[in-house]
Amino acid sequence: MVVGLVLINHCCSSCYGCWEEERIALLHLKAFFSYPDGPSLFNWSEKQREADCCKWTDILECDTTTKRVIGLSLGSSMDRSMRNRYLNASLFLPFKELKSLTLADSNFVGCFQNQGFQVLSPRLRNLEVLDLSFIKFNGSILLSLSGFSSLKSFYLTANMLTGSTRINGKVSCGLKKLPL
């Protein structure tokens, strides 16, 4: 009976084509990025409960087998009128299988206190690509990335890297690309 309940729970968690907690997290991202009239997040809707959220837009990628979100490219989804925003990285916690996260060109200047990338490293163990290009982060962003041992590509092009720009050895040993 326990096995049956686990299987039913698994099926219902992803019966609309994607996982319920990830669908809800996508709606929270839409609200956070506040892109009311743009094409990228416009079709993400609470009314699409029965739709496969893996097909909502081309800015996310899902694993074809597990239906987990494995890629998010949100930089171009940012409302350009919103300047000097702070990122709440904990919004990405529900995406446990995330392999690629792109926030390039998104007008962020930093992260909210205690809501930086350090909250993600224990949970996002599969993250291989992180693109933070053309954002206004300073060198302190590097300190918050110390737990991402799975990173292979890390993009920081055209950031305001001031202060310490040392990268923790745990992160840097797996990197194949590190354009600054």
mmCIF file with all atom_site columns, C-alpha atoms in Angstrom:
data_model
loop_
_atom_site.group_PDB
_atom_site.id
_atom_site.type_symbol
_atom_site.label_atom_id
_atom_site.label_alt_id
_atom_site.label_comp_id
_atom_site.label_asym_id
_atom_site.label_entity_id
_atom_site.label_seq_id
_atom_site.pdbx_PDB_ins_code
_atom_site.Cartn_x
_atom_site.Cartn_y
_atom_site.Cartn_z
_atom_site.occupancy
_atom_site.B_iso_or_equiv
_atom_site.pdbx_formal_charge
_atom_site.auth_seq_id
_atom_site.auth_comp_id
_atom_site.auth_asym_id
_atom_site.auth_atom_id
_atom_site.pdbx_PDB_model_num
ATOM 1   C CA . MET A 1 1   ? 0.000  0.000  0.000   1.00 0.00 ? 1   MET A CA 1
ATOM 2   C CA . VAL A 1 2   ? 2.841  2.390  0.825   1.00 0.00 ? 2   VAL A CA 1
ATOM 3   C CA . VAL A 1 3   ? 4.430  1.758  -2.585  1.00 0.00 ? 3   VAL A CA 1
ATOM 4   C CA . GLY A 1 4   ? 1.093  2.515  -4.253  1.00 0.00 ? 4   GLY A CA 1
ATOM 5   C CA . LEU A 1 5   ? 0.758  5.816  -2.408  1.00 0.00 ? 5   LEU A CA 1
ATOM 6   C CA . VAL A 1 6   ? 4.299  6.802  -3.360  1.00 0.00 ? 6   VAL A CA 1
ATOM 7   C CA . LEU A 1 7   ? 3.564  6.036  -7.029  1.00 0.00 ? 7   LEU A CA 1
ATOM 8   C CA . ILE A 1 8   ? 0.291  7.975  -6.940  1.00 0.00 ? 8   ILE A CA 1
ATOM 9   C CA . ASN A 1 9   ? 2.049  10.925 -5.299  1.00 0.00 ? 9   ASN A CA 1
ATOM 10  C CA . HIS A 1 10  ? 4.799  10.804 -7.943  1.00 0.00 ? 10  HIS A CA 1
ATOM 11  C CA . CYS A 1 11  ? 2.282  10.668 -10.786 1.00 0.00 ? 11  CYS A CA 1
ATOM 12  C CA . CYS A 1 12  ? 0.155  13.485 -9.415  1.00 0.00 ? 12  CYS A CA 1
ATOM 13  C CA . SER A 1 13  ? 3.190  15.669 -8.749  1.00 0.00 ? 13  SER A CA 1
ATOM 14  C CA . SER A 1 14  ? 3.918  15.718 -12.459 1.00 0.00 ? 14  SER A CA 1
ATOM 15  C CA . CYS A 1 15  ? 0.580  14.764 -14.028 1.00 0.00 ? 15  CYS A CA 1
ATOM 16  C CA . TYR A 1 16  ? 0.321  18.073 -15.903 1.00 0.00 ? 16  TYR A CA 1
ATOM 17  C CA . GLY A 1 17  ? 3.638  17.545 -17.620 1.00 0.00 ? 17  GLY A CA 1
ATOM 18  C CA . CYS A 1 18  ? 5.789  19.215 -15.005 1.00 0.00 ? 18  CYS A CA 1
ATOM 19  C CA . TRP A 1 19  ? 6.155  19.071 -11.263 1.00 0.00 ? 19  TRP A CA 1
ATOM 20  C CA . GLU A 1 20  ? 3.604  21.056 -9.270  1.00 0.00 ? 20  GLU A CA 1
ATOM 21  C CA . GLU A 1 21  ? 6.180  22.719 -7.009  1.00 0.00 ? 21  GLU A CA 1
ATOM 22  C CA . GLU A 1 22  ? 8.143  23.794 -10.085 1.00 0.00 ? 22  GLU A CA 1
ATOM 23  C CA . ARG A 1 23  ? 5.018  25.143 -11.807 1.00 0.00 ? 23  ARG A CA 1
ATOM 24  C CA . ILE A 1 24  ? 4.244  27.215 -8.709  1.00 0.00 ? 24  ILE A CA 1
ATOM 25  C CA . ALA A 1 25  ? 7.874  28.377 -8.544  1.00 0.00 ? 25  ALA A CA 1
ATOM 26  C CA . LEU A 1 26  ? 7.668  29.466 -12.191 1.00 0.00 ? 26  LEU A CA 1
ATOM 27  C CA . LEU A 1 27  ? 4.637  31.592 -11.336 1.00 0.00 ? 27  LEU A CA 1
ATOM 28  C CA . HIS A 1 28  ? 6.583  33.140 -8.435  1.00 0.00 ? 28  HIS A CA 1
ATOM 29  C CA . LEU A 1 29  ? 9.440  33.898 -10.840 1.00 0.00 ? 29  LEU A CA 1
ATOM 30  C CA . LYS A 1 30  ? 6.989  35.554 -13.209 1.00 0.00 ? 30  LYS A CA 1
ATOM 31  C CA . ALA A 1 31  ? 5.744  37.801 -10.407 1.00 0.00 ? 31  ALA A CA 1
ATOM 32  C CA . PHE A 1 32  ? 9.289  38.591 -9.254  1.00 0.00 ? 32  PHE A CA 1
ATOM 33  C CA . PHE A 1 33  ? 10.533 39.428 -12.731 1.00 0.00 ? 33  PHE A CA 1
ATOM 34  C CA . SER A 1 34  ? 7.395  41.564 -13.259 1.00 0.00 ? 34  SER A CA 1
ATOM 35  C CA . TYR A 1 35  ? 7.242  41.345 -17.014 1.00 0.00 ? 35  TYR A CA 1
ATOM 36  C CA . PRO A 1 36  ? 3.568  42.154 -17.548 1.00 0.00 ? 36  PRO A CA 1
ATOM 37  C CA . ASP A 1 37  ? 3.484  42.807 -21.287 1.00 0.00 ? 37  ASP A CA 1
ATOM 38  C CA . GLY A 1 38  ? 6.451  40.930 -22.701 1.00 0.00 ? 38  GLY A CA 1
ATOM 39  C CA . PRO A 1 39  ? 6.209  37.739 -24.725 1.00 0.00 ? 39  PRO A CA 1
ATOM 40  C CA . SER A 1 40  ? 8.602  35.655 -22.638 1.00 0.00 ? 40  SER A CA 1
ATOM 41  C CA . LEU A 1 41  ? 6.614  35.180 -19.439 1.00 0.00 ? 41  LEU A CA 1
ATOM 42  C CA . PHE A 1 42  ? 3.242  36.446 -20.619 1.00 0.00 ? 42  PHE A CA 1
ATOM 43  C CA . ASN A 1 43  ? 1.789  32.999 -21.244 1.00 0.00 ? 43  ASN A CA 1
ATOM 44  C CA . TRP A 1 44  ? 2.736  31.682 -17.800 1.00 0.00 ? 44  TRP A CA 1
ATOM 45  C CA . SER A 1 45  ? -0.646 31.633 -16.145 1.00 0.00 ? 45  SER A CA 1
ATOM 46  C CA . GLU A 1 46  ? -2.339 30.223 -13.077 1.00 0.00 ? 46  GLU A CA 1
ATOM 47  C CA . LYS A 1 47  ? -5.179 29.259 -15.425 1.00 0.00 ? 47  LYS A CA 1
ATOM 48  C CA . GLN A 1 48  ? -2.853 26.903 -17.249 1.00 0.00 ? 48  GLN A CA 1
ATOM 49  C CA . ARG A 1 49  ? -2.932 24.462 -14.352 1.00 0.00 ? 49  ARG A CA 1
ATOM 50  C CA . GLU A 1 50  ? -3.730 21.604 -16.678 1.00 0.00 ? 50  GLU A CA 1
ATOM 51  C CA . ALA A 1 51  ? -1.164 22.617 -19.266 1.00 0.00 ? 51  ALA A CA 1
ATOM 52  C CA . ASP A 1 52  ? 2.344  21.220 -19.457 1.00 0.00 ? 52  ASP A CA 1
ATOM 53  C CA . CYS A 1 53  ? 4.416  24.041 -17.980 1.00 0.00 ? 53  CYS A CA 1
ATOM 54  C CA . CYS A 1 54  ? 7.467  22.567 -19.709 1.00 0.00 ? 54  CYS A CA 1
ATOM 55  C CA . LYS A 1 55  ? 5.911  23.998 -22.881 1.00 0.00 ? 55  LYS A CA 1
ATOM 56  C CA . TRP A 1 56  ? 5.003  27.427 -21.521 1.00 0.00 ? 56  TRP A CA 1
ATOM 57  C CA . THR A 1 57  ? 7.873  29.244 -23.238 1.00 0.00 ? 57  THR A CA 1
ATOM 58  C CA . ASP A 1 58  ? 11.222 28.756 -24.835 1.00 0.00 ? 58  ASP A CA 1
ATOM 59  C CA . ILE A 1 59  ? 13.082 30.155 -21.834 1.00 0.00 ? 59  ILE A CA 1
ATOM 60  C CA . LEU A 1 60  ? 12.937 26.954 -19.858 1.00 0.00 ? 60  LEU A CA 1
ATOM 61  C CA . GLU A 1 61  ? 14.035 23.426 -20.567 1.00 0.00 ? 61  GLU A CA 1
ATOM 62  C CA . CYS A 1 62  ? 12.667 20.270 -18.982 1.00 0.00 ? 62  CYS A CA 1
ATOM 63  C CA . ASP A 1 63  ? 14.084 16.783 -18.817 1.00 0.00 ? 63  ASP A CA 1
ATOM 64  C CA . THR A 1 64  ? 12.018 14.725 -21.252 1.00 0.00 ? 64  THR A CA 1
ATOM 65  C CA . THR A 1 65  ? 11.836 11.751 -18.899 1.00 0.00 ? 65  THR A CA 1
ATOM 66  C CA . THR A 1 66  ? 11.411 13.226 -15.423 1.00 0.00 ? 66  THR A CA 1
ATOM 67  C CA . LYS A 1 67  ? 9.672  16.475 -16.507 1.00 0.00 ? 67  LYS A CA 1
ATOM 68  C CA . ARG A 1 68  ? 11.902 18.372 -14.067 1.00 0.00 ? 68  ARG A CA 1
ATOM 69  C CA . VAL A 1 69  ? 13.052 21.858 -15.065 1.00 0.00 ? 69  VAL A CA 1
ATOM 70  C CA . ILE A 1 70  ? 16.742 21.570 -15.967 1.00 0.00 ? 70  ILE A CA 1
ATOM 71  C CA . GLY A 1 71  ? 17.330 24.933 -17.635 1.00 0.00 ? 71  GLY A CA 1
ATOM 72  C CA . LEU A 1 72  ? 16.132 28.497 -17.090 1.00 0.00 ? 72  LEU A CA 1
ATOM 73  C CA . SER A 1 73  ? 17.114 31.498 -19.179 1.00 0.00 ? 73  SER A CA 1
ATOM 74  C CA . LEU A 1 74  ? 15.488 34.516 -17.570 1.00 0.00 ? 74  LEU A CA 1
ATOM 75  C CA . GLY A 1 75  ? 17.781 37.445 -18.333 1.00 0.00 ? 75  GLY A CA 1
ATOM 76  C CA . SER A 1 76  ? 15.896 38.632 -21.393 1.00 0.00 ? 76  SER A CA 1
ATOM 77  C CA . SER A 1 77  ? 12.628 38.327 -19.478 1.00 0.00 ? 77  SER A CA 1
ATOM 78  C CA . MET A 1 78  ? 13.453 41.203 -17.168 1.00 0.00 ? 78  MET A CA 1
ATOM 79  C CA . ASP A 1 79  ? 11.406 44.367 -17.382 1.00 0.00 ? 79  ASP A CA 1
ATOM 80  C CA . ARG A 1 80  ? 13.988 46.902 -18.635 1.00 0.00 ? 80  ARG A CA 1
ATOM 81  C CA . SER A 1 81  ? 12.322 49.748 -16.751 1.00 0.00 ? 81  SER A CA 1
ATOM 82  C CA . MET A 1 82  ? 13.232 48.026 -13.481 1.00 0.00 ? 82  MET A CA 1
ATOM 83  C CA . ARG A 1 83  ? 16.729 49.267 -12.601 1.00 0.00 ? 83  ARG A CA 1
ATOM 84  C CA . ASN A 1 84  ? 19.123 48.226 -9.851  1.00 0.00 ? 84  ASN A CA 1
ATOM 85  C CA . ARG A 1 85  ? 17.107 45.289 -8.567  1.00 0.00 ? 85  ARG A CA 1
ATOM 86  C CA . TYR A 1 86  ? 18.154 42.752 -5.986  1.00 0.00 ? 86  TYR A CA 1
ATOM 87  C CA . LEU A 1 87  ? 17.832 39.043 -6.646  1.00 0.00 ? 87  LEU A CA 1
ATOM 88  C CA . ASN A 1 88  ? 16.108 36.625 -4.298  1.00 0.00 ? 88  ASN A CA 1
ATOM 89  C CA . ALA A 1 89  ? 18.038 33.486 -5.237  1.00 0.00 ? 89  ALA A CA 1
ATOM 90  C CA . SER A 1 90  ? 15.830 31.326 -3.001  1.00 0.00 ? 90  SER A CA 1
ATOM 91  C CA . LEU A 1 91  ? 13.185 31.526 -5.751  1.00 0.00 ? 91  LEU A CA 1
ATOM 92  C CA . PHE A 1 92  ? 15.246 28.888 -7.574  1.00 0.00 ? 92  PHE A CA 1
ATOM 93  C CA . LEU A 1 93  ? 15.243 26.370 -4.689  1.00 0.00 ? 93  LEU A CA 1
ATOM 94  C CA . PRO A 1 94  ? 12.331 24.261 -6.048  1.00 0.00 ? 94  PRO A CA 1
ATOM 95  C CA . PHE A 1 95  ? 14.301 23.468 -9.223  1.00 0.00 ? 95  PHE A CA 1
ATOM 96  C CA . LYS A 1 96  ? 16.272 20.598 -7.706  1.00 0.00 ? 96  LYS A CA 1
ATOM 97  C CA . GLU A 1 97  ? 17.515 19.217 -11.039 1.00 0.00 ? 97  GLU A CA 1
ATOM 98  C CA . LEU A 1 98  ? 18.527 22.575 -12.542 1.00 0.00 ? 98  LEU A CA 1
ATOM 99  C CA . LYS A 1 99  ? 21.638 22.267 -14.724 1.00 0.00 ? 99  LYS A CA 1
ATOM 100 C CA . SER A 1 100 ? 21.708 25.684 -16.383 1.00 0.00 ? 100 SER A CA 1
ATOM 101 C CA . LEU A 1 101 ? 20.692 29.109 -15.071 1.00 0.00 ? 101 LEU A CA 1
ATOM 102 C CA . THR A 1 102 ? 21.025 32.268 -17.160 1.00 0.00 ? 102 THR A CA 1
ATOM 103 C CA . LEU A 1 103 ? 20.298 35.648 -15.621 1.00 0.00 ? 103 LEU A CA 1
ATOM 104 C CA . ALA A 1 104 ? 22.466 37.647 -18.043 1.00 0.00 ? 104 ALA A CA 1
ATOM 105 C CA . ASP A 1 105 ? 21.525 41.265 -18.754 1.00 0.00 ? 105 ASP A CA 1
ATOM 106 C CA . SER A 1 106 ? 18.893 41.401 -16.026 1.00 0.00 ? 106 SER A CA 1
ATOM 107 C CA . ASN A 1 107 ? 19.628 44.668 -14.157 1.00 0.00 ? 107 ASN A CA 1
ATOM 108 C CA . PHE A 1 108 ? 20.487 42.963 -10.866 1.00 0.00 ? 108 PHE A CA 1
ATOM 109 C CA . VAL A 1 109 ? 23.008 44.734 -8.653  1.00 0.00 ? 109 VAL A CA 1
ATOM 110 C CA . GLY A 1 110 ? 23.194 42.072 -5.972  1.00 0.00 ? 110 GLY A CA 1
ATOM 111 C CA . CYS A 1 111 ? 21.161 39.678 -3.879  1.00 0.00 ? 111 CYS A CA 1
ATOM 112 C CA . PHE A 1 112 ? 18.886 40.279 -0.928  1.00 0.00 ? 112 PHE A CA 1
ATOM 113 C CA . GLN A 1 113 ? 20.609 39.688 2.393   1.00 0.00 ? 113 GLN A CA 1
ATOM 114 C CA . ASN A 1 114 ? 20.636 35.973 3.247   1.00 0.00 ? 114 ASN A CA 1
ATOM 115 C CA . GLN A 1 115 ? 18.991 35.196 -0.117  1.00 0.00 ? 115 GLN A CA 1
ATOM 116 C CA . GLY A 1 116 ? 22.101 35.041 -2.296  1.00 0.00 ? 116 GLY A CA 1
ATOM 117 C CA . PHE A 1 117 ? 23.544 32.133 -4.206  1.00 0.00 ? 117 PHE A CA 1
ATOM 118 C CA . GLN A 1 118 ? 24.871 30.553 -1.006  1.00 0.00 ? 118 GLN A CA 1
ATOM 119 C CA . VAL A 1 119 ? 21.304 29.348 -0.267  1.00 0.00 ? 119 VAL A CA 1
ATOM 120 C CA . LEU A 1 120 ? 21.286 27.441 -3.557  1.00 0.00 ? 120 LEU A CA 1
ATOM 121 C CA . SER A 1 121 ? 24.549 25.514 -3.388  1.00 0.00 ? 121 SER A CA 1
ATOM 122 C CA . PRO A 1 122 ? 23.366 22.797 -0.973  1.00 0.00 ? 122 PRO A CA 1
ATOM 123 C CA . ARG A 1 123 ? 20.227 22.176 -3.071  1.00 0.00 ? 123 ARG A CA 1
ATOM 124 C CA . LEU A 1 124 ? 21.281 22.712 -6.699  1.00 0.00 ? 124 LEU A CA 1
ATOM 125 C CA . ARG A 1 125 ? 23.937 20.032 -6.858  1.00 0.00 ? 125 ARG A CA 1
ATOM 126 C CA . ASN A 1 126 ? 23.553 19.538 -10.625 1.00 0.00 ? 126 ASN A CA 1
ATOM 127 C CA . LEU A 1 127 ? 24.096 23.165 -11.650 1.00 0.00 ? 127 LEU A CA 1
ATOM 128 C CA . GLU A 1 128 ? 26.729 23.113 -14.402 1.00 0.00 ? 128 GLU A CA 1
ATOM 129 C CA . VAL A 1 129 ? 26.201 26.468 -16.156 1.00 0.00 ? 129 VAL A CA 1
ATOM 130 C CA . LEU A 1 130 ? 25.666 29.821 -14.453 1.00 0.00 ? 130 LEU A CA 1
ATOM 131 C CA . ASP A 1 131 ? 25.520 32.935 -16.624 1.00 0.00 ? 131 ASP A CA 1
ATOM 132 C CA . LEU A 1 132 ? 25.607 36.225 -14.734 1.00 0.00 ? 132 LEU A CA 1
ATOM 133 C CA . SER A 1 133 ? 26.993 38.305 -17.622 1.00 0.00 ? 133 SER A CA 1
ATOM 134 C CA . PHE A 1 134 ? 26.114 41.971 -18.042 1.00 0.00 ? 134 PHE A CA 1
ATOM 135 C CA . ILE A 1 135 ? 24.802 42.328 -14.500 1.00 0.00 ? 135 ILE A CA 1
ATOM 136 C CA . LYS A 1 136 ? 26.123 44.787 -11.950 1.00 0.00 ? 136 LYS A CA 1
ATOM 137 C CA . PHE A 1 137 ? 27.397 42.294 -9.385  1.00 0.00 ? 137 PHE A CA 1
ATOM 138 C CA . ASN A 1 138 ? 30.649 43.076 -7.610  1.00 0.00 ? 138 ASN A CA 1
ATOM 139 C CA . GLY A 1 139 ? 33.400 40.718 -6.490  1.00 0.00 ? 139 GLY A CA 1
ATOM 140 C CA . SER A 1 140 ? 31.447 39.573 -3.438  1.00 0.00 ? 140 SER A CA 1
ATOM 141 C CA . ILE A 1 141 ? 29.292 37.413 -5.723  1.00 0.00 ? 141 ILE A CA 1
ATOM 142 C CA . LEU A 1 142 ? 32.246 35.047 -6.050  1.00 0.00 ? 142 LEU A CA 1
ATOM 143 C CA . LEU A 1 143 ? 32.285 34.362 -2.324  1.00 0.00 ? 143 LEU A CA 1
ATOM 144 C CA . SER A 1 144 ? 28.655 33.218 -2.386  1.00 0.00 ? 144 SER A CA 1
ATOM 145 C CA . LEU A 1 145 ? 29.412 30.610 -5.045  1.00 0.00 ? 145 LEU A CA 1
ATOM 146 C CA . SER A 1 146 ? 31.804 28.529 -2.962  1.00 0.00 ? 146 SER A CA 1
ATOM 147 C CA . GLY A 1 147 ? 29.445 25.552 -2.677  1.00 0.00 ? 147 GLY A CA 1
ATOM 148 C CA . PHE A 1 148 ? 28.822 24.999 -6.391  1.00 0.00 ? 148 PHE A CA 1
ATOM 149 C CA . SER A 1 149 ? 31.288 22.188 -7.008  1.00 0.00 ? 149 SER A CA 1
ATOM 150 C CA . SER A 1 150 ? 29.368 20.958 -10.088 1.00 0.00 ? 150 SER A CA 1
ATOM 151 C CA . LEU A 1 151 ? 29.815 24.218 -12.070 1.00 0.00 ? 151 LEU A CA 1
ATOM 152 C CA . LYS A 1 152 ? 31.558 23.708 -15.408 1.00 0.00 ? 152 LYS A CA 1
ATOM 153 C CA . SER A 1 153 ? 30.839 27.081 -17.021 1.00 0.00 ? 153 SER A CA 1
ATOM 154 C CA . PHE A 1 154 ? 30.534 30.356 -15.155 1.00 0.00 ? 154 PHE A CA 1
ATOM 155 C CA . TYR A 1 155 ? 29.994 33.584 -17.097 1.00 0.00 ? 155 TYR A CA 1
ATOM 156 C CA . LEU A 1 156 ? 30.689 36.958 -15.486 1.00 0.00 ? 156 LEU A CA 1
ATOM 157 C CA . THR A 1 157 ? 31.394 39.093 -18.556 1.00 0.00 ? 157 THR A CA 1
ATOM 158 C CA . ALA A 1 158 ? 30.890 42.855 -18.104 1.00 0.00 ? 158 ALA A CA 1
ATOM 159 C CA . ASN A 1 159 ? 30.174 42.822 -14.372 1.00 0.00 ? 159 ASN A CA 1
ATOM 160 C CA . MET A 1 160 ? 31.449 45.395 -11.905 1.00 0.00 ? 160 MET A CA 1
ATOM 161 C CA . LEU A 1 161 ? 33.972 43.131 -10.261 1.00 0.00 ? 161 LEU A CA 1
ATOM 162 C CA . THR A 1 162 ? 35.522 45.221 -7.545  1.00 0.00 ? 162 THR A CA 1
ATOM 163 C CA . GLY A 1 163 ? 36.901 44.079 -4.269  1.00 0.00 ? 163 GLY A CA 1
ATOM 164 C CA . SER A 1 164 ? 37.954 40.470 -3.893  1.00 0.00 ? 164 SER A CA 1
ATOM 165 C CA . THR A 1 165 ? 37.753 38.489 -7.116  1.00 0.00 ? 165 THR A CA 1
ATOM 166 C CA . ARG A 1 166 ? 39.144 35.260 -5.721  1.00 0.00 ? 166 ARG A CA 1
ATOM 167 C CA . ILE A 1 167 ? 37.235 32.114 -6.582  1.00 0.00 ? 167 ILE A CA 1
ATOM 168 C CA . ASN A 1 168 ? 37.032 29.348 -4.029  1.00 0.00 ? 168 ASN A CA 1
ATOM 169 C CA . GLY A 1 169 ? 39.046 26.285 -5.050  1.00 0.00 ? 169 GLY A CA 1
ATOM 170 C CA . LYS A 1 170 ? 36.013 24.025 -4.672  1.00 0.00 ? 170 LYS A CA 1
ATOM 171 C CA . VAL A 1 171 ? 34.259 25.922 -7.464  1.00 0.00 ? 171 VAL A CA 1
ATOM 172 C CA . SER A 1 172 ? 37.227 26.626 -9.692  1.00 0.00 ? 172 SER A CA 1
ATOM 173 C CA . CYS A 1 173 ? 38.563 23.071 -9.931  1.00 0.00 ? 173 CYS A CA 1
ATOM 174 C CA . GLY A 1 174 ? 35.645 21.902 -12.097 1.00 0.00 ? 174 GLY A CA 1
ATOM 175 C CA . LEU A 1 175 ? 35.337 24.989 -14.275 1.00 0.00 ? 175 LEU A CA 1
ATOM 176 C CA . LYS A 1 176 ? 36.017 24.661 -17.977 1.00 0.00 ? 176 LYS A CA 1
ATOM 177 C CA . LYS A 1 177 ? 34.902 28.209 -18.873 1.00 0.00 ? 177 LYS A CA 1
ATOM 178 C CA . LEU A 1 178 ? 35.311 31.336 -16.775 1.00 0.00 ? 178 LEU A CA 1
ATOM 179 C CA . PRO A 1 179 ? 35.058 34.444 -18.950 1.00 0.00 ? 179 PRO A CA 1
ATOM 180 C CA . LEU A 1 180 ? 35.415 37.586 -16.867 1.00 0.00 ? 180 LEU A CA 1
#
